[in-house]
mmCIF file of C-alpha atoms in Angstrom:
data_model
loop_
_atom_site.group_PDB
_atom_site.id
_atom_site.type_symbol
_atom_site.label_atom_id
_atom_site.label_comp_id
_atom_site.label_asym_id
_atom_site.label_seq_id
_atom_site.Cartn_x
_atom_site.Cartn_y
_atom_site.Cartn_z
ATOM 1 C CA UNK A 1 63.278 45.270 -33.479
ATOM 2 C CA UNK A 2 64.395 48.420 -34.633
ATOM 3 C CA UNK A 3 67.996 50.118 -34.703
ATOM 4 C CA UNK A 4 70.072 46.606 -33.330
ATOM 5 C CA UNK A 5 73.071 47.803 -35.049
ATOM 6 C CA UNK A 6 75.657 45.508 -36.481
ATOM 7 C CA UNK A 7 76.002 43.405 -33.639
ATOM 8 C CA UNK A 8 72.823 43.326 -32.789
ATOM 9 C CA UNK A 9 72.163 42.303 -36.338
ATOM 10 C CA UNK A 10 74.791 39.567 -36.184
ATOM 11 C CA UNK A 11 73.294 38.366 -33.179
ATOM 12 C CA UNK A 12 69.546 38.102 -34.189
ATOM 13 C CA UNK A 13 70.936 36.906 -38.168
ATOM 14 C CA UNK A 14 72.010 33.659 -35.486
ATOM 15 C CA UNK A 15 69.022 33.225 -33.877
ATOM 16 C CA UNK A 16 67.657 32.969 -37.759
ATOM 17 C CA UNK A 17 69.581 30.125 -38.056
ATOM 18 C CA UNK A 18 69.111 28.521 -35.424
ATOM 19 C CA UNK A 19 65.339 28.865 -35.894
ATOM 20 C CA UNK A 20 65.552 27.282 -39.189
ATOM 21 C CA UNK A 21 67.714 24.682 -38.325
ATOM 22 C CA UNK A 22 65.239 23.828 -35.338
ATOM 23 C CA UNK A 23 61.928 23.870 -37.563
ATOM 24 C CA UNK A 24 63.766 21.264 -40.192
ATOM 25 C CA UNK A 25 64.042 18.943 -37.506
ATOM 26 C CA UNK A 26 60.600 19.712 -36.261
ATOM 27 C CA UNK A 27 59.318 19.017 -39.896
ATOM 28 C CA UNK A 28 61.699 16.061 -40.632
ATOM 29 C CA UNK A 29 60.588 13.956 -37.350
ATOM 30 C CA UNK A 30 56.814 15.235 -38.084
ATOM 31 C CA UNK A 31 56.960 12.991 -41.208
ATOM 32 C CA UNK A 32 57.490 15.779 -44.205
ATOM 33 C CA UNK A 33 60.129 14.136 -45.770
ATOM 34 C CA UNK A 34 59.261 16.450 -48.955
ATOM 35 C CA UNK A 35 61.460 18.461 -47.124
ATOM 36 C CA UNK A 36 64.484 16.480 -46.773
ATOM 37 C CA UNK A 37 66.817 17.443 -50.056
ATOM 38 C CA UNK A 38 65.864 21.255 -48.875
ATOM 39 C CA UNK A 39 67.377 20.436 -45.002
ATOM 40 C CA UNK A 40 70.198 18.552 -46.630
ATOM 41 C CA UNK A 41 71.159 21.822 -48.857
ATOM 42 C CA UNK A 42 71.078 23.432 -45.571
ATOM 43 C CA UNK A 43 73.260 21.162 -43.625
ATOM 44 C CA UNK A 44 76.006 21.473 -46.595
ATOM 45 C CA UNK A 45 75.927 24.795 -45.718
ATOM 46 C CA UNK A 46 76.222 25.058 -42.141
ATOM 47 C CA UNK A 47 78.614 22.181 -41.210
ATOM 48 C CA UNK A 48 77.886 23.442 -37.199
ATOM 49 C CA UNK A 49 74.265 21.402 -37.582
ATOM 50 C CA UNK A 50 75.332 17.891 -39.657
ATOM 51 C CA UNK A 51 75.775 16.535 -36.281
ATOM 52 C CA UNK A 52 71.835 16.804 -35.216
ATOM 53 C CA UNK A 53 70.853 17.143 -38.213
ATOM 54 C CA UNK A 54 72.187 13.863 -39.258
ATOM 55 C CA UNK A 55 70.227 12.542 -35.962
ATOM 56 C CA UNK A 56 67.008 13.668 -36.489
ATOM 57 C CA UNK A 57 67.028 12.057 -40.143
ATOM 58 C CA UNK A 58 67.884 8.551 -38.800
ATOM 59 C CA UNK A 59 65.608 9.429 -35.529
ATOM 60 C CA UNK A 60 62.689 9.747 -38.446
ATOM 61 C CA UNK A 61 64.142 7.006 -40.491
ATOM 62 C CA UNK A 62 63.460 4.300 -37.370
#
């Protein structure tokens, strides 16, 4: 996408996130708990996704 400008930007910089935040889970409940000190850096840093994030880890957990 070319030429979003800064909203557009802003906009698609939250997709981003939410992408990421999405594949974690994906990974975590997939079994690649390698992964888990990475997706718990990235929970410390966006407090919006401790709630399911915090899910999916005891959801793999059980």
């Amino acid at each position: 996408m070319e030429d979003l400008g800064v909203e557009g930007e802003a906009i698609a910089e939250e997709f981003r996130g939410l992408a990421r935040a999405n594949l974690y889970i994906m990974d975590i409940l997939s079994g690649k708990t390698g992964l888990l000190e990475e997706y718990c850096s990235f929970l410390e840093d966006n407090p919006e996704e401790l709630l399911p994030g915090l899910g999916a880890i005891l959801q793999a957990a059980n």
